[in-house]
XYZ file of C-alpha atoms in Angstrom:
513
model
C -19.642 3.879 -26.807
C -21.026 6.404 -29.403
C -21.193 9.102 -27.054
C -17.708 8.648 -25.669
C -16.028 8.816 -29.162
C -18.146 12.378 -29.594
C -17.035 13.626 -26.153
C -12.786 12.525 -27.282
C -12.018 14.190 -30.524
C -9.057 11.921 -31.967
C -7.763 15.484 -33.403
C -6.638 18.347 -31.340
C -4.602 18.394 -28.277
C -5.233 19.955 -24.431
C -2.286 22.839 -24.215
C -0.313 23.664 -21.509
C 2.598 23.382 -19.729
C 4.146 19.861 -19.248
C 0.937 18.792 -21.323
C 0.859 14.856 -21.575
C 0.420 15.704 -25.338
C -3.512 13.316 -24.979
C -6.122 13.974 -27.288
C -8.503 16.358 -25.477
C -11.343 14.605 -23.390
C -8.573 11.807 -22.540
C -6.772 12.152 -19.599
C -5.008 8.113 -18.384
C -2.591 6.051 -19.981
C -1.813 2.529 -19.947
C 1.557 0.854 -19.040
C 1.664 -2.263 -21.240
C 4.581 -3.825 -18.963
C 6.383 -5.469 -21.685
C 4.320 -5.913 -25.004
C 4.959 -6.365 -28.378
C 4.680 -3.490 -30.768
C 2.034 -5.670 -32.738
C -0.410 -6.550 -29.837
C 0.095 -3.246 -28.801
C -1.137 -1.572 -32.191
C -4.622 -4.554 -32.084
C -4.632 -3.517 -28.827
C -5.029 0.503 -29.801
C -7.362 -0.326 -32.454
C -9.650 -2.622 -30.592
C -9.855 -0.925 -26.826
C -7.697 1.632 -26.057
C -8.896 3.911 -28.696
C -12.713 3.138 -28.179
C -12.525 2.965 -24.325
C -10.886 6.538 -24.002
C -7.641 5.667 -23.189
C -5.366 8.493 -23.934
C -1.911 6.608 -24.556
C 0.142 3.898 -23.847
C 3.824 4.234 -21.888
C 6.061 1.119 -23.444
C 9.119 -0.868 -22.485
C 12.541 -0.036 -23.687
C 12.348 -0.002 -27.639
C 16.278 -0.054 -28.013
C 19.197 -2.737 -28.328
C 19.916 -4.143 -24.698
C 21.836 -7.256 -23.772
C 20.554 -10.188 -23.707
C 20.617 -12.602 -19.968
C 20.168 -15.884 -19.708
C 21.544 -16.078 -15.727
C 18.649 -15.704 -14.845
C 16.875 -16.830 -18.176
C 15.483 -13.033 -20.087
C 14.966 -11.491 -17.082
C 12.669 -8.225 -17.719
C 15.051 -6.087 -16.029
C 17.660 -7.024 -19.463
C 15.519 -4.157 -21.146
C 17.013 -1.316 -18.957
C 20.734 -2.792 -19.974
C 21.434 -0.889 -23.349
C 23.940 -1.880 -26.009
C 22.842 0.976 -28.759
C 20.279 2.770 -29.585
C 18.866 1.014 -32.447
C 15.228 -0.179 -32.369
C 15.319 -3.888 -32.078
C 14.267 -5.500 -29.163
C 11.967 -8.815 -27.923
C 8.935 -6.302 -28.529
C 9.537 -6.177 -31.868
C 12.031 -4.239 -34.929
C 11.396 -0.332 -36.445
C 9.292 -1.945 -39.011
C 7.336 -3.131 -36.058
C 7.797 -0.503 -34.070
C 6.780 2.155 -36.591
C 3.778 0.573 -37.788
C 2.103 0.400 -33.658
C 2.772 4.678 -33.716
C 1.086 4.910 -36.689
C -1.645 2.825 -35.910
C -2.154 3.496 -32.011
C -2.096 7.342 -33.649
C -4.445 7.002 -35.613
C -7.007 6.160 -33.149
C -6.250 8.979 -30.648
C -3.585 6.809 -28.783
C -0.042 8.326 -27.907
C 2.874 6.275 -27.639
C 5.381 7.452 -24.435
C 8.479 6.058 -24.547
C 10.624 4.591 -20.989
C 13.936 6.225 -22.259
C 16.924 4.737 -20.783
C 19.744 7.509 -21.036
C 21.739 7.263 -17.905
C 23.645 4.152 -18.735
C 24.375 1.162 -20.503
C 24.991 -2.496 -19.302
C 25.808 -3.538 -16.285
C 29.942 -3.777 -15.856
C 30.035 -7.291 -15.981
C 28.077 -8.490 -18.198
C 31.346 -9.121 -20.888
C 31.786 -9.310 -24.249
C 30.181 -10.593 -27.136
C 26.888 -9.741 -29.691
C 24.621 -11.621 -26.903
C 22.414 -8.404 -27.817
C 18.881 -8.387 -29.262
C 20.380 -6.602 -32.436
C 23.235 -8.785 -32.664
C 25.740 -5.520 -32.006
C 28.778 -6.428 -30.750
C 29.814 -4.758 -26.745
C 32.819 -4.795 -24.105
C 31.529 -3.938 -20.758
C 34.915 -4.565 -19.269
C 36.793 -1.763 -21.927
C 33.577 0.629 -22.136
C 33.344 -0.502 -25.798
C 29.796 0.502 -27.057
C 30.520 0.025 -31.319
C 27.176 0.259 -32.232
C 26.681 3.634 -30.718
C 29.498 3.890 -30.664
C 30.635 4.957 -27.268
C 34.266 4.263 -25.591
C 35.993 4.526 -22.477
C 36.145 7.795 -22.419
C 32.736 8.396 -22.418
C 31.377 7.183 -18.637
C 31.826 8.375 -15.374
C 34.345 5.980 -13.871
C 37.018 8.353 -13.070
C 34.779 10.748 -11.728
C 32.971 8.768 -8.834
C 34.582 8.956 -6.150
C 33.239 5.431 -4.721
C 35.448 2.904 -4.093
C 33.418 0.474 -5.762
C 32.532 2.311 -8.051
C 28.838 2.278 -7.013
C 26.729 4.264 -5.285
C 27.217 3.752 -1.380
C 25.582 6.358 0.193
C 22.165 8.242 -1.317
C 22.643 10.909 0.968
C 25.539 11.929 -1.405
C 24.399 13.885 -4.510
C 27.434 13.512 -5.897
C 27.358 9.144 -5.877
C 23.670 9.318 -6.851
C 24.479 11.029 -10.237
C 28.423 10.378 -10.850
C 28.704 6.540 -9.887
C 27.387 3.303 -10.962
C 23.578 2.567 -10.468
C 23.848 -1.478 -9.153
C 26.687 -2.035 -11.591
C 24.972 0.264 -14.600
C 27.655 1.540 -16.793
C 27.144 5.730 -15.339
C 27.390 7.789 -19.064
C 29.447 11.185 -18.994
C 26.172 12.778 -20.296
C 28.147 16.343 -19.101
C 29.824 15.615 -22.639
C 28.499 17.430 -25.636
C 28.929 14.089 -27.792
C 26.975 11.884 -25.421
C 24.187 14.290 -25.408
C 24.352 14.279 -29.279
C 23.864 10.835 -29.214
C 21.135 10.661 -27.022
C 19.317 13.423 -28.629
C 19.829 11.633 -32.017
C 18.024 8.302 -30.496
C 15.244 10.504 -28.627
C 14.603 12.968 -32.064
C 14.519 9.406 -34.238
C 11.229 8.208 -32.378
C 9.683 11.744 -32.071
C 9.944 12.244 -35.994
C 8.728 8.281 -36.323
C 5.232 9.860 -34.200
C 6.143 9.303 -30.298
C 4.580 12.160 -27.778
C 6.936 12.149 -25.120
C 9.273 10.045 -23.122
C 9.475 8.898 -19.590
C 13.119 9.046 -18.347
C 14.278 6.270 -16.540
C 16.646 7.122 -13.742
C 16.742 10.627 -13.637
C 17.210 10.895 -10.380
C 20.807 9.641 -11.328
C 21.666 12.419 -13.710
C 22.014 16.062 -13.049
C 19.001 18.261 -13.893
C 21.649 20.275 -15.970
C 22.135 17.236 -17.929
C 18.711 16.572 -18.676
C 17.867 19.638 -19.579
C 20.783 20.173 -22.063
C 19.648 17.328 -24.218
C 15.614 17.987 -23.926
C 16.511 21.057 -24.902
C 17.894 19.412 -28.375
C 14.933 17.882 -28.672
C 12.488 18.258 -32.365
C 8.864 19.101 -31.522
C 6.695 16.469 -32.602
C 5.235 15.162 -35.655
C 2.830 17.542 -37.351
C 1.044 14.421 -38.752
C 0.009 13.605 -35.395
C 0.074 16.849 -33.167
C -0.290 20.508 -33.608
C 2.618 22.432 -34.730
C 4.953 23.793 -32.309
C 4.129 20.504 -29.723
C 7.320 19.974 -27.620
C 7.400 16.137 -26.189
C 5.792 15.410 -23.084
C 9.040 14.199 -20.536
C 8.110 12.962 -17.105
C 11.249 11.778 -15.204
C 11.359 8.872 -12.605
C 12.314 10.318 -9.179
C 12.084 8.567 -5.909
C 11.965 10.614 -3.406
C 10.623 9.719 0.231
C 12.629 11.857 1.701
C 15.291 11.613 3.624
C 18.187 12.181 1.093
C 20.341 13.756 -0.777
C 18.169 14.632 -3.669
C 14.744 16.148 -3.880
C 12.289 16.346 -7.063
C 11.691 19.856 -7.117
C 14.883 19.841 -8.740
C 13.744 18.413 -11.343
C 10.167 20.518 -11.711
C 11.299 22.902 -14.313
C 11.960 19.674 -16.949
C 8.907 18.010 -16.683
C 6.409 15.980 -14.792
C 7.778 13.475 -11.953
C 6.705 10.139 -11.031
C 4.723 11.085 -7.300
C 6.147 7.616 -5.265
C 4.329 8.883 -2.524
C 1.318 8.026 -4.101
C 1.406 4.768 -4.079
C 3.396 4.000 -0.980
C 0.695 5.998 0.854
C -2.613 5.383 -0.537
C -1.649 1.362 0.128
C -1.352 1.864 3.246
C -4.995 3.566 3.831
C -6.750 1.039 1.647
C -4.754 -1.782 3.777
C -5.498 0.223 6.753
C -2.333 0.002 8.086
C -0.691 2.479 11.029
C -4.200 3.173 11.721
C -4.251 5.148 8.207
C -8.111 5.372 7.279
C -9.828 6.639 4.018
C -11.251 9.595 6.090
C -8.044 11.002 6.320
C -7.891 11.362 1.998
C -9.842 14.382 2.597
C -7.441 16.532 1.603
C -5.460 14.002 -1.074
C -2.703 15.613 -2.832
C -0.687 18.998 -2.207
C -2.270 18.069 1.837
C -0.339 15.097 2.155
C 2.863 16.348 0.859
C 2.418 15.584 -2.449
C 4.332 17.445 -5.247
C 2.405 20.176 -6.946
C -0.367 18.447 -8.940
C 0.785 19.866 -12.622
C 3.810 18.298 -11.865
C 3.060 14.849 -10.697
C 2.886 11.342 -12.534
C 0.769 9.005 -10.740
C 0.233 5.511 -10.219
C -0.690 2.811 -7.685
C 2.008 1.016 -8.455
C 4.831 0.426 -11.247
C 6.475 -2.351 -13.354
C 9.388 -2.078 -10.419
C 7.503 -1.907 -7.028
C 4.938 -4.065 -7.872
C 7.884 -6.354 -7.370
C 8.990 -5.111 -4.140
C 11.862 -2.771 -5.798
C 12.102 1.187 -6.371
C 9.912 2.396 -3.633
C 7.054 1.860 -1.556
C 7.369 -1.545 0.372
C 5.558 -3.928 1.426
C 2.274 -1.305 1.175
C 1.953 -1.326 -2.326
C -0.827 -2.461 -3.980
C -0.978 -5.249 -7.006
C -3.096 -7.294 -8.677
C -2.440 -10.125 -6.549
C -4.777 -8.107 -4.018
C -6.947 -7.558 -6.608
C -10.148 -6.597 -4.572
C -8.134 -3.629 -2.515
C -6.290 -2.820 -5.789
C -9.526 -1.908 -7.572
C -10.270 0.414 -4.938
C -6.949 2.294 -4.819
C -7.210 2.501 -8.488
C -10.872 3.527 -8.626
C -10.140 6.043 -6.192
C -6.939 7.435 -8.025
C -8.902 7.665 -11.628
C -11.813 9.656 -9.533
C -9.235 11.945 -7.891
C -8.281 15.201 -9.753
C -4.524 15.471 -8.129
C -2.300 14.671 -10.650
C -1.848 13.037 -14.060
C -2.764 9.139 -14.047
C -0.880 6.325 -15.515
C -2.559 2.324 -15.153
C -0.426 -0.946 -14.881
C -0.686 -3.602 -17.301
C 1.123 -6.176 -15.586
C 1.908 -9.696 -16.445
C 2.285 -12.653 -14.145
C 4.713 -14.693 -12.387
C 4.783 -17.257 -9.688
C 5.618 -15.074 -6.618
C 7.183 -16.856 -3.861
C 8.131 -15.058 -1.075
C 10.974 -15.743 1.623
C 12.160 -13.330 4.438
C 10.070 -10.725 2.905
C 11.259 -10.851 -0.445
C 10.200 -12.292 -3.912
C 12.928 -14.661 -5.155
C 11.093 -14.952 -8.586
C 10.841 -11.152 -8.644
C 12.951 -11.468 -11.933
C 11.237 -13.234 -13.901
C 10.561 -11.509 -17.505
C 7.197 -11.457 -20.249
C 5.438 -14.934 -20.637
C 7.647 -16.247 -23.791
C 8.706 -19.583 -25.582
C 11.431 -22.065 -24.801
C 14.004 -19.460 -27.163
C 13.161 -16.415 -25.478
C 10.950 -14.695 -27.864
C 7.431 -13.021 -25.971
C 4.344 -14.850 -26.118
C 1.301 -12.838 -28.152
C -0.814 -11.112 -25.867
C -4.680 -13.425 -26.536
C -7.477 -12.157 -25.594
C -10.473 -14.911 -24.201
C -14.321 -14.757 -24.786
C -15.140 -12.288 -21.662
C -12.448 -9.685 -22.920
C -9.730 -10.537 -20.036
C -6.155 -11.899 -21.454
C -4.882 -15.020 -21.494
C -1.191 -16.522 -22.087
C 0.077 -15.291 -19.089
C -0.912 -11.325 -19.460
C -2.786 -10.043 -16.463
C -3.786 -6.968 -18.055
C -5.681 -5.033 -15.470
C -6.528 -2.458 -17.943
C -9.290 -4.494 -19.206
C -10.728 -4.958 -15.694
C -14.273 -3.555 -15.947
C -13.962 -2.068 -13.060
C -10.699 -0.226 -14.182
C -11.419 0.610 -17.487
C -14.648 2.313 -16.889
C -13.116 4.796 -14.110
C -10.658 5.021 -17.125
C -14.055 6.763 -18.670
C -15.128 8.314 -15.099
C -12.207 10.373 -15.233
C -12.434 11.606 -18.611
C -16.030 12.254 -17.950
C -15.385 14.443 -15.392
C -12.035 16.236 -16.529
C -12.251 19.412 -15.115
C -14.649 19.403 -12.828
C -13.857 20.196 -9.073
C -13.864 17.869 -5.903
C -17.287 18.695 -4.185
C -19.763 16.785 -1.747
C -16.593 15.083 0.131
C -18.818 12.562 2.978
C -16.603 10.229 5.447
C -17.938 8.366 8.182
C -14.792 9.433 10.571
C -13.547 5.633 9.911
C -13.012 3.813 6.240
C -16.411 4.932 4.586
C -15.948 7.838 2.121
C -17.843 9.126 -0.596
C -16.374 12.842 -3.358
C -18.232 14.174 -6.160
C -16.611 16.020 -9.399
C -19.280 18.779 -9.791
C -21.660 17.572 -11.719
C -20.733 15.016 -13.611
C -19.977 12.030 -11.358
C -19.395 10.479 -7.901
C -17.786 7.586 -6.337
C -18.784 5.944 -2.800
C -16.075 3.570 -0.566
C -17.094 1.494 1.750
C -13.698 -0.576 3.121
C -15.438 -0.426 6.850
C -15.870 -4.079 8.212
C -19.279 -3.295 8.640
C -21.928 -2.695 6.519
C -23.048 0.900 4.727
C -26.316 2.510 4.273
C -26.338 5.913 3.781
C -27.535 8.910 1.880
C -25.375 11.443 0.152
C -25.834 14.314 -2.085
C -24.076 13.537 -5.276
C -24.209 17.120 -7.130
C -25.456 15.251 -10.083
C -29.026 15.838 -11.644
C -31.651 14.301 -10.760
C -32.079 10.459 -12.715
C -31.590 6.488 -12.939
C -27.738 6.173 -13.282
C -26.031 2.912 -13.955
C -23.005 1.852 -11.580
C -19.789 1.502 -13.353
C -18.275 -0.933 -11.192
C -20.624 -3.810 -11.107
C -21.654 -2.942 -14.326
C -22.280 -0.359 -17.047
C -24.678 1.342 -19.140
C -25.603 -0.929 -21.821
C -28.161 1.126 -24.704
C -31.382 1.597 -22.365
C -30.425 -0.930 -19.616
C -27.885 -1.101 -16.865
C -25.582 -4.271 -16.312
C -25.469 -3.231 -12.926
C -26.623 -1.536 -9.842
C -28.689 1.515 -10.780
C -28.509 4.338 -8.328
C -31.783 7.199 -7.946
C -30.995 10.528 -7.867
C -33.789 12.298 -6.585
C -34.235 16.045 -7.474
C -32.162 17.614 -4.705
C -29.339 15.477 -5.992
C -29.224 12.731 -3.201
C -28.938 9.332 -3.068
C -29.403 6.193 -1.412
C -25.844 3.600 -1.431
C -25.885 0.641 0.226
C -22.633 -1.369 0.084
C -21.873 -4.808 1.708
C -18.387 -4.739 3.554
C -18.274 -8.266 1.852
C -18.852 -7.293 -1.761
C -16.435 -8.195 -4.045
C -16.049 -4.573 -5.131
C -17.082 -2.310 -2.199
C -17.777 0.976 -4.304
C -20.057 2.576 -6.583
C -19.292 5.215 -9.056
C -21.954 6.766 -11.646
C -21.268 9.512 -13.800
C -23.148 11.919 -16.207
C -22.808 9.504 -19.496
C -24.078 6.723 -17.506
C -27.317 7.934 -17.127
C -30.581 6.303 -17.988
């Protein structure tokens, strides 16, 4: 791992517009669906940081009301009561002490910012919050914040509900209630104040950016008044002048009333396509096939690629909600999953985020999980369960934590290794077999053919004994693995069983004998 801590300087950033603020030489981070601020600070300290990771987006780190119909559901953490940092994650103390220390190893912290609303309107009354701050969902009553009737949207949805009925309607999307979510007035110069307040608080603590939650349901205008009050970040941890990296959740599929562009001068989006699409060619379904990702990206009508967040799937689809269907990939198909993944981390389109997931009994009727609710493995009083880790580095207690997949993590590494570097040597059988190169410094082979492969490619890469990263790794002067022969004109010979458990190789530059 020597070589990879020389190749990702934990000082100095990559510039640029919409930069994801990541150490230079690191180019994924790590959705850890739920965690606690401490495990996610060990966690930093003890993989993250030396595997290459470049940051780590986290749940909701302010007040929200507390459920118990269903019992702590995780979708309680997108119900805010205030802005102050206290949730089942952990308290500022807590909080503070994971920036610093995921910082300090080269590992951002991105925060899921939930601006557009508060509870849902009828949740009640009472301090059933994780702070203990007292609310009134039925008067608008925020005291914490504090926030009051006049400060929401109800008289200006023109709904009868209330709700948003129709998303071909711009107006409902952004001026009504999102499934009950109290809509804020974020048009008002107070509200913004407020929210600005919150956002600056965990920038000055050491945060590198934010991922907005919603924004499809505010108005660009909005969101750009109140980034625009934003501090740049800490000079401890990034180079003067650094503006916060904000990447805004928009589904769009098309086919309403509001598109992401209009969002593209903010910041990054979150691509939905992505997923939705790639599933189906790695499931093979409407007679997609993995020949067809020969032009990936921008081809398929993708958003530009220095504007797109990408992901195989999210802490919402992954349970059937947000976007995608029934296409999307998880790691209850964990042998396709790998491969979707794999091939997004060896892709150049866009910037990558991984899914740390934990588990739940899924049980599915008509089509949909009824335990599709459930929230973070915890105790009989609610509080999360630690995240353990067993003997062969997977977790236990519950956490599924794909991240430390071997096969994951090192095209975590792949992808760093070959940052920059163009698509070249693209090889596809017409059908499901498909092989890319990035220049010279790696390449990745598919086979997801029901039949067997046996072909020879030219990688690009110089000539060598490379380790494969996905059945194993470079290990000192040995491989764990497969070792792949590149002769001098840069070919190679792959064989791949259509019944291996993971049908694809990848080698790259660093894992070279």
């Amino acid at each position: 791992m020597t070589t990879l801590l020389l190749m990702v300087p934990l000082l100095g950033l990559c510039a640029g517009q919409f930069s994801p603020n990541v150490a230079c030489g690191r180019t994924s981070i790590v959705h850890l669906f739920e965690w606690r601020w401490e495990d996610i600070a060990e966690e930093c300290e003890r993989y993250l940081g030396p595997n290459g990771f470049g940051g780590v987006q986290i749940s909701p780190p302010n007040e929200n009301v507390i459920i118990t119909n269903p019992n702590r559901p995780w979708w309680e953490r997108y119900q805010p009561i205030s802005y102050k940092i206290c949730t089942r994650s952990g308290d500022e103390q807590q909080f503070r002490d994971m920036v610093t220390r995921c910082n300090s190893v080269g590992v951002h912290i991105y925060v899921d910012a939930v601006i557009n609303h508060m509870c849902g309107s009828g949740v009640g009354k009472g301090t059933s919050s994780t702070c203990g701050s007292y609310y009134d969902s039925d008067n608008r009553n925020f005291s914490a914040v504090p926030y009051s009737f006049h400060d929401f949207n109800d008289k200006k949805c023109k709904t009868g509900s209330g709700n948003i009925e129709d998303y071909r309607d711009a107006d409902q999307v952004r001026d009504c209630r999102l499934v009950s979510l109290l809509d804020l007035a974020l048009e008002k110069g107070y509200i913004r104040e407020k929210i600005a307040d919150y956002m600056n608080k965990l920038i000055d603590i050491g945060v590198a950016g934010f991922r907005l939650d919603a924004a499809k349901h505010m108005w660009p205008g909005d969101i750009q008044a109140i980034v625009t009050k934003l501090h740049n970040l800490n000079t401890k941890w990034f180079p003067e002048g650094s503006r916060p990296f904000i990447f805004q959740e928009v589904i769009d599929l098309g086919g309403e009333g509001i598109s992401a562009k209009e969002y593209f001068d903010i910041g990054r989006i979150t691509e939905f396509k992505y997923g939705a699409k790639l599933g189906k060619v790695i499931r093979k379904w409407d007679n997609e096939k993995m020949a067809y990702l020969r032009n990936w990206g921008e081809g398929w009508g993708f958003m530009p690629t220095d504007r797109a967040v990408v992901f195989v799937d999210n802490h919402d689809n992954q349970r059937g909600h947000g976007a995608g269907g029934a296409s999307i990939l998880t790691f209850f198909d964990a042998r396709l999953y790998k491969m979707a993944v794999a091939f997004m981390l060896a892709h150049p389109y866009g910037f990558t985020r991984v899914m740390s997931s934990f588990s739940w009994p899924r049980y599915i009727v008509n089509g949909k999980d009824i335990n599709d609710w459930e929230g973070p493995p915890s105790y009989s009083n609610g509080s999360t369960k630690a995240v353990t880790i067993n003997e062969d580095t997977t977790c236990g207690n519950g956490w599924v934590c794909e991240h430390r997949w071997r096969q994951i993590k090192n095209m975590v590494i792949f992808r760093n290794v070959v940052n920059g570097q163009a698509l070249t040597n693209w090889w596809d059988n017409g059908e499901n077999q498909a092989a890319f190169g990035r220049g010279n410094a790696g390449f990745i082979v598919f086979n997801n053919d029901n039949g067997d492969m046996d072909v020879t490619l030219k990688t690009g890469l110089p000539a060598g004994t490379y380790c494969d990263v996905i059945s194993g790794q470079k290990e000192g002067a040995c491989c764990t693995g497969t070792k792949i022969n590149v002769s001098s004109d840069g070919s190679a010979h792959f064989t791949i069983s259509s019944s291996a458990e993971d049908p694809f190789i990848a080698i790259h530059i660093n894992a070279k004998l």
